Short mmCIF file of C-alpha atoms in Angstrom, two decimals:
data_model
loop_
_atom_site.label_atom_id
_atom_site.label_comp_id
_atom_site.label_asym_id
_atom_site.label_seq_id
_atom_site.Cartn_x
_atom_site.Cartn_y
_atom_site.Cartn_z
CA MET A 7 -11.58 -12.52 -20.13
CA GLU A 8 -13.74 -13.01 -17.24
CA MET A 9 -14.32 -10.01 -15.05
CA LEU A 10 -14.47 -10.52 -10.99
CA ASP A 11 -17.00 -9.09 -8.79
CA VAL A 12 -16.16 -7.90 -5.26
CA LYS A 13 -16.90 -11.86 -3.78
CA GLN A 14 -14.78 -12.95 -6.46
CA ILE A 15 -11.97 -10.38 -5.49
CA GLN A 16 -12.51 -11.45 -1.89
CA GLY A 17 -12.18 -14.92 -2.55
CA GLU A 18 -9.12 -15.09 -4.71
CA THR A 19 -7.40 -12.20 -2.44
CA LEU A 20 -8.07 -14.45 0.82
CA LYS A 21 -5.88 -17.16 -0.96
CA MET A 22 -3.29 -14.65 -1.87
CA LEU A 23 -3.12 -13.68 1.81
CA LYS A 24 -2.89 -17.46 2.70
CA ASP A 25 0.33 -17.47 0.58
CA PHE A 26 1.50 -14.16 1.67
CA ASP A 27 1.50 -15.49 5.23
CA ASP A 28 3.10 -18.93 4.26
CA LEU A 29 6.04 -16.53 2.29
CA CYS A 30 6.55 -14.34 5.49
CA THR A 31 6.70 -17.36 7.63
CA ASN A 32 9.41 -18.75 5.20
CA LEU A 33 11.51 -16.36 4.75
CA GLU A 34 11.21 -15.22 8.71
CA LEU A 35 9.62 -11.54 7.76
CA ASN A 36 7.17 -9.54 10.38
CA TYR A 37 3.74 -8.00 8.93
CA PHE A 38 0.50 -6.62 10.28
CA ILE A 39 -3.05 -6.55 8.73
CA ALA A 40 -3.47 -2.80 8.43
CA TYR A 41 -6.27 -0.09 7.71
CA GLY A 42 -9.36 -0.97 6.46
CA SER A 43 -8.50 -4.67 6.53
CA LEU A 44 -7.82 -4.52 10.20
CA ILE A 45 -10.94 -2.95 10.98
CA GLY A 46 -12.33 -5.94 9.06
CA ALA A 47 -10.14 -8.38 10.86
CA ILE A 48 -11.74 -6.92 14.35
CA ARG A 49 -15.04 -5.91 13.44
CA HIS A 50 -16.16 -8.61 10.85
CA LYS A 51 -13.56 -11.43 11.41
CA GLY A 52 -12.74 -11.20 7.97
CA PHE A 53 -13.04 -8.68 4.86
CA ILE A 54 -15.31 -5.49 5.31
CA PRO A 55 -18.18 -6.73 3.32
CA TRP A 56 -17.89 -4.42 0.63
CA ASP A 57 -14.11 -4.13 0.68
CA ASP A 58 -12.10 -5.26 -2.46
CA ASP A 59 -8.58 -5.12 -1.12
CA ILE A 60 -6.29 -6.19 1.56
CA ASP A 61 -3.50 -3.83 3.02
CA ILE A 62 -0.67 -4.83 5.04
CA TRP A 63 1.85 -2.97 6.99
CA MET A 64 5.58 -4.29 7.32
CA PRO A 65 8.52 -3.08 9.05
CA ARG A 66 11.15 -1.45 6.91
CA LYS A 67 13.86 -4.34 7.08
CA ASP A 68 11.15 -6.87 6.14
CA PHE A 69 9.74 -5.07 3.51
CA ASP A 70 13.28 -4.27 1.81
CA LYS A 71 13.94 -7.98 2.25
CA LEU A 72 10.64 -9.03 0.42
CA LEU A 73 11.58 -6.84 -2.41
CA LYS A 74 14.62 -8.36 -3.00
CA TYR A 75 13.10 -11.73 -3.11
CA GLU A 76 13.32 -13.72 -6.63
CA PHE A 77 10.02 -14.94 -6.71
CA TYR A 78 10.34 -16.43 -10.41
CA LYS A 79 12.94 -18.81 -9.11
CA ASP A 80 10.11 -20.33 -6.87
CA ILE A 81 7.75 -23.11 -8.32
CA GLU A 82 5.37 -22.30 -5.07
CA PHE A 83 5.08 -18.54 -5.80
CA ASN A 84 6.33 -18.02 -9.21
CA LYS A 85 3.00 -16.58 -10.21
CA TYR A 86 3.62 -13.68 -7.88
CA LYS A 87 5.54 -10.38 -8.56
CA ILE A 88 6.23 -7.32 -6.49
CA CYS A 89 5.21 -4.20 -8.27
CA THR A 90 7.00 -1.03 -7.34
CA ARG A 91 7.48 2.06 -9.09
CA SER A 92 11.03 0.94 -10.22
CA ASN A 93 10.31 -2.39 -11.90
CA THR A 94 6.63 -1.71 -13.01
CA LYS A 95 6.20 0.76 -16.07
CA ASN A 96 3.50 3.35 -14.84
CA TYR A 97 3.05 2.21 -11.36
CA ALA A 98 2.30 5.19 -9.60
CA TYR A 99 2.40 4.42 -5.91
CA GLY A 100 5.04 4.42 -3.24
CA MET A 101 3.70 1.11 -1.10
CA ALA A 102 4.72 -2.23 -2.91
CA ARG A 103 1.78 -4.68 -4.28
CA PHE A 104 1.96 -8.20 -3.86
CA SER A 105 0.81 -9.15 -7.49
CA ASN A 106 -1.04 -12.34 -8.73
CA GLN A 107 -0.01 -12.25 -12.17
CA GLU A 108 -2.70 -14.68 -13.15
CA PHE A 109 -5.12 -11.91 -13.24
CA LYS A 110 -5.19 -8.39 -15.03
CA TYR A 111 -5.57 -5.05 -13.47
CA VAL A 112 -7.47 -2.83 -15.40
CA THR A 113 -7.81 1.13 -14.34
CA THR A 114 -10.89 3.08 -14.78
CA ASP A 115 -9.48 6.30 -13.56
CA ILE A 116 -8.78 8.23 -16.53
CA SER A 117 -5.96 9.99 -14.81
CA GLU A 118 -4.06 6.89 -14.49
CA LYS A 119 -1.82 4.83 -17.42
CA ASP A 120 -2.65 1.10 -17.82
CA VAL A 121 -0.13 -0.96 -15.56
CA ASP A 122 0.96 -4.70 -16.09
CA MET A 123 -0.29 -5.84 -12.49
CA GLY A 124 -2.70 -8.55 -11.78
CA LEU A 125 -4.91 -9.11 -8.69
CA PHE A 126 -2.88 -7.41 -5.57
CA ILE A 127 -2.26 -6.90 -2.01
CA ASP A 128 -1.27 -3.34 -0.88
CA ILE A 129 2.34 -3.37 1.45
CA TYR A 130 3.30 -0.04 3.31
CA PRO A 131 6.52 0.02 4.96
CA LEU A 132 6.81 1.30 8.26
CA ASP A 133 9.55 3.51 8.99
CA ASN A 134 11.22 5.74 12.08
CA TYR A 135 9.63 8.73 11.81
CA CYS A 136 11.44 11.20 14.05
CA SER A 137 11.00 11.88 18.01
CA SER A 138 8.17 14.37 18.02
CA LYS A 139 5.17 14.81 16.19
CA GLU A 140 5.86 18.55 14.94
CA GLU A 141 9.01 17.06 13.11
CA ALA A 142 7.44 13.71 12.13
CA TYR A 143 4.42 16.13 10.07
CA LYS A 144 7.25 18.43 8.86
CA LEU A 145 8.89 15.40 7.29
CA HIS A 146 6.01 13.60 6.08
CA LYS A 147 5.13 17.03 4.21
CA LYS A 148 8.21 16.64 2.14
CA PHE A 149 7.07 12.80 1.35
CA LYS A 150 3.57 14.05 0.42
CA ILE A 151 5.01 16.60 -2.29
CA LEU A 152 7.51 13.97 -3.84
CA ASN A 153 4.53 11.45 -4.06
CA LYS A 154 1.86 13.59 -5.33
CA GLU A 155 4.52 15.05 -8.28
CA TYR A 156 5.06 11.42 -9.28
CA PHE A 157 1.31 11.20 -10.05
CA PHE A 158 1.47 14.21 -12.08
CA TYR A 159 4.80 13.19 -13.68
CA LEU A 160 2.99 9.99 -14.97
CA SER A 161 -0.06 11.71 -16.07
CA GLY A 162 -1.52 14.92 -16.92
CA LYS A 163 -5.05 13.56 -17.86
CA SER A 164 -8.12 14.41 -15.41
CA ASN A 165 -11.85 13.76 -15.60
CA THR A 166 -12.73 17.31 -17.02
CA VAL A 167 -10.97 19.52 -19.83
CA LEU A 168 -10.65 22.29 -17.24
CA LYS A 169 -8.77 19.97 -15.04
CA THR A 170 -6.63 18.54 -17.65
CA ILE A 171 -4.90 21.61 -19.04
CA PRO A 172 -3.19 22.92 -16.07
CA ARG A 173 -2.60 19.35 -15.25
CA MET A 174 -0.64 18.98 -18.45
CA ILE A 175 1.22 21.99 -18.00
CA LEU A 176 2.33 20.59 -14.47
CA HIS A 177 3.08 17.23 -15.91
CA MET A 178 5.13 18.59 -18.58
CA LEU A 179 7.28 21.08 -15.95
CA ILE A 180 7.58 18.17 -13.86
CA ARG A 181 8.88 15.82 -16.44
CA LEU A 182 11.16 18.24 -17.30
CA VAL A 183 12.59 18.80 -14.23
CA HIS A 184 13.13 15.46 -13.03
CA GLY A 185 13.86 13.59 -16.19
CA LYS A 186 13.10 10.54 -17.91
CA ASP A 187 14.31 8.18 -15.21
CA TRP A 188 12.59 9.45 -12.58
CA ASP A 189 11.04 6.05 -11.63
CA GLN A 190 14.32 4.68 -10.67
CA ARG A 191 15.02 7.83 -8.14
CA ILE A 192 12.34 8.73 -6.35
CA ASP A 193 12.28 5.94 -3.72
CA LYS A 194 15.81 6.77 -3.37
CA LYS A 195 15.15 10.09 -2.65
CA ILE A 196 12.47 9.38 -0.01
CA ASN A 197 15.16 6.94 1.49
CA SER A 198 17.75 9.73 1.77
CA TYR A 199 15.19 11.62 3.75
CA LEU A 200 14.89 8.97 5.93
CA GLU A 201 18.71 8.39 6.47
CA LYS A 202 19.13 12.22 7.23
CA TYR A 203 16.00 12.80 9.47
CA THR A 204 15.48 9.65 11.10
CA ASN A 205 17.13 7.23 13.04
CA LYS A 206 16.47 3.93 15.02
CA ASP A 207 15.82 5.66 18.39
CA ASP A 208 12.95 8.02 17.02
CA ARG A 209 9.79 7.48 19.11
CA PHE A 210 7.33 7.60 16.02
CA ILE A 211 7.19 5.47 13.23
CA GLY A 212 5.02 6.10 10.35
CA VAL A 213 4.37 5.32 6.21
CA PRO A 214 6.06 7.69 4.21
CA VAL A 215 5.09 6.16 0.69
CA TRP A 216 1.47 7.51 1.09
CA GLU A 217 0.24 10.81 1.63
CA LEU A 218 -3.49 9.99 2.98
CA ARG A 219 -4.33 9.47 6.43
CA PHE A 220 -0.88 10.12 7.89
CA GLU A 221 -0.68 9.50 11.74
CA PRO A 222 2.79 9.08 13.25
CA PHE A 223 2.43 6.34 15.71
CA GLU A 224 4.44 5.46 18.83
CA LYS A 225 6.70 2.92 18.06
CA ASP A 226 5.54 0.73 21.07
CA LEU A 227 2.34 0.41 19.77
CA PHE A 228 4.07 -2.11 16.93
CA VAL A 229 6.13 -3.95 19.28
CA GLY A 230 3.76 -6.75 19.73
CA ARG A 231 1.56 -8.78 17.47
CA LYS A 232 -0.82 -11.62 17.81
CA ARG A 233 -2.82 -14.08 15.32
CA VAL A 234 -6.34 -13.54 14.75
CA VAL A 235 -8.61 -15.17 12.54
CA PHE A 236 -9.65 -13.76 9.17
CA GLU A 237 -12.19 -15.47 7.44
CA ASN A 238 -10.70 -18.95 7.43
CA ILE A 239 -7.15 -18.27 7.79
CA ASN A 240 -5.11 -16.84 10.37
CA VAL A 241 -3.14 -13.64 10.10
CA TRP A 242 -1.02 -11.28 12.18
CA ILE A 243 -2.29 -7.95 13.89
CA PRO A 244 -0.78 -5.56 16.12
CA GLU A 245 -1.50 -6.64 19.70
CA LYS A 246 -2.58 -2.75 20.26
CA SER A 247 -4.70 -2.56 17.08
CA ASP A 248 -7.73 -1.08 19.18
CA ILE A 249 -5.26 1.98 20.25
CA ILE A 250 -3.95 2.36 16.51
CA LEU A 251 -7.68 2.36 15.14
CA LYS A 252 -9.15 4.53 17.41
CA LYS A 253 -6.39 6.82 16.68
CA MET A 254 -7.00 6.90 12.96
CA TYR A 255 -10.97 6.40 12.81
CA GLY A 256 -12.41 6.91 16.09
CA ASN A 257 -15.27 4.84 16.89
CA TYR A 258 -14.11 2.15 13.99
CA MET A 259 -16.71 -0.49 15.13
CA GLU A 260 -19.61 1.57 14.04
CA LEU A 261 -20.69 0.68 10.41
CA PRO A 262 -20.74 3.83 7.94
CA PRO A 263 -23.94 4.97 6.50
CA ILE A 264 -25.42 2.91 3.88
CA SER A 265 -24.42 5.27 1.16
CA GLU A 266 -20.63 4.64 1.75
CA GLN A 267 -20.75 0.66 2.07
CA MET A 268 -19.46 0.24 -1.43
CA PRO A 269 -15.91 -0.11 -3.16
CA HIS A 270 -13.94 3.07 -3.53
CA HIS A 271 -11.26 2.08 -5.82
CA GLY A 272 -11.08 2.71 -9.60
CA TYR A 273 -10.30 -0.42 -11.13
CA LYS A 274 -11.50 -3.86 -12.66
CA VAL A 275 -9.84 -7.11 -12.08
CA TYR A 276 -10.19 -9.92 -15.05
CA ARG A 277 -8.99 -13.51 -15.20
CA ARG A 278 -6.28 -13.78 -17.71
CA SER A 279 -7.50 -16.53 -20.52
#
C-alpha cells in the first residue's frame, strides 16, 4: 500500500472537507472549523503548513443527526463512515471521525490498538455547559475522568516497561469494573450527565468528549457564522473566531518556534490497494 506524506494527506483531506461541507448543506447541518484548523483558516487561508488533519465543531443537535446518517445508502458519499466508540472496535475517542474508507489508518502509538478507520476529519460536539465557569469546570472533570478511563479500558500498553506494568493493572481493574460492553455505554453516560447538569438556558457551551484544552465558551460566541476561503474551497467559521482563538491560544497569529512546526499525531495513512 502507498503511504501518504503530509502534503498528500492535506490534499485528500481537503477533498473530504469539500464533501463534508456539501453533505452538511444537503442535510441542513451547521458546523464550524475548529482548533488548529481554525487558526489555519485565518492565518494561512488554509492548512497550517505542517498540520495533517481537520477539526470541526458541530452543535449537538446537528452532530446527533450526522451520526444517524446512513452513508452506505448514498452513492455520492458511501465511501465515508462516521467512526464512534459504539460502532468502531478499539476506537478510543469521544469525538466522531468522518472517515474515508478508501484509505487505511495505522497507529504508530503503542498504547493504541488497531482501528478499522481511514483518513479522517475530527468532529467535536458542542454542548450546553452550565451557567457559570465554576460549574462548567466541575462538570468537565467528570467527563475527563470518563474519557481517560476509557483509554485505559482499551489498552494497558505504554512505551516503557515501567509505565506498562501499572497501566496493565489499571487496565484490568477498569475492565473488571465496567464490563465488556463499555464501548456501548460510555457515551450514554456522558449524555446522562449533560441531561442532568445542563439545559438550553445555560450561559456556556463546551466539548465534553475531549479532555485537552477545555475552555467553556460563552454561547453567544457561536451564534453567528461566516464563509471563508480554505485553500480553494469555502467553509464555515464562527463570526467571533478572533475572540475564541485568543481565549484558547493567546496570540494565535504568531508562528510557533521552528522546532514545533511539525505534525503531532501518532499515525500513518495508506491508500488501500
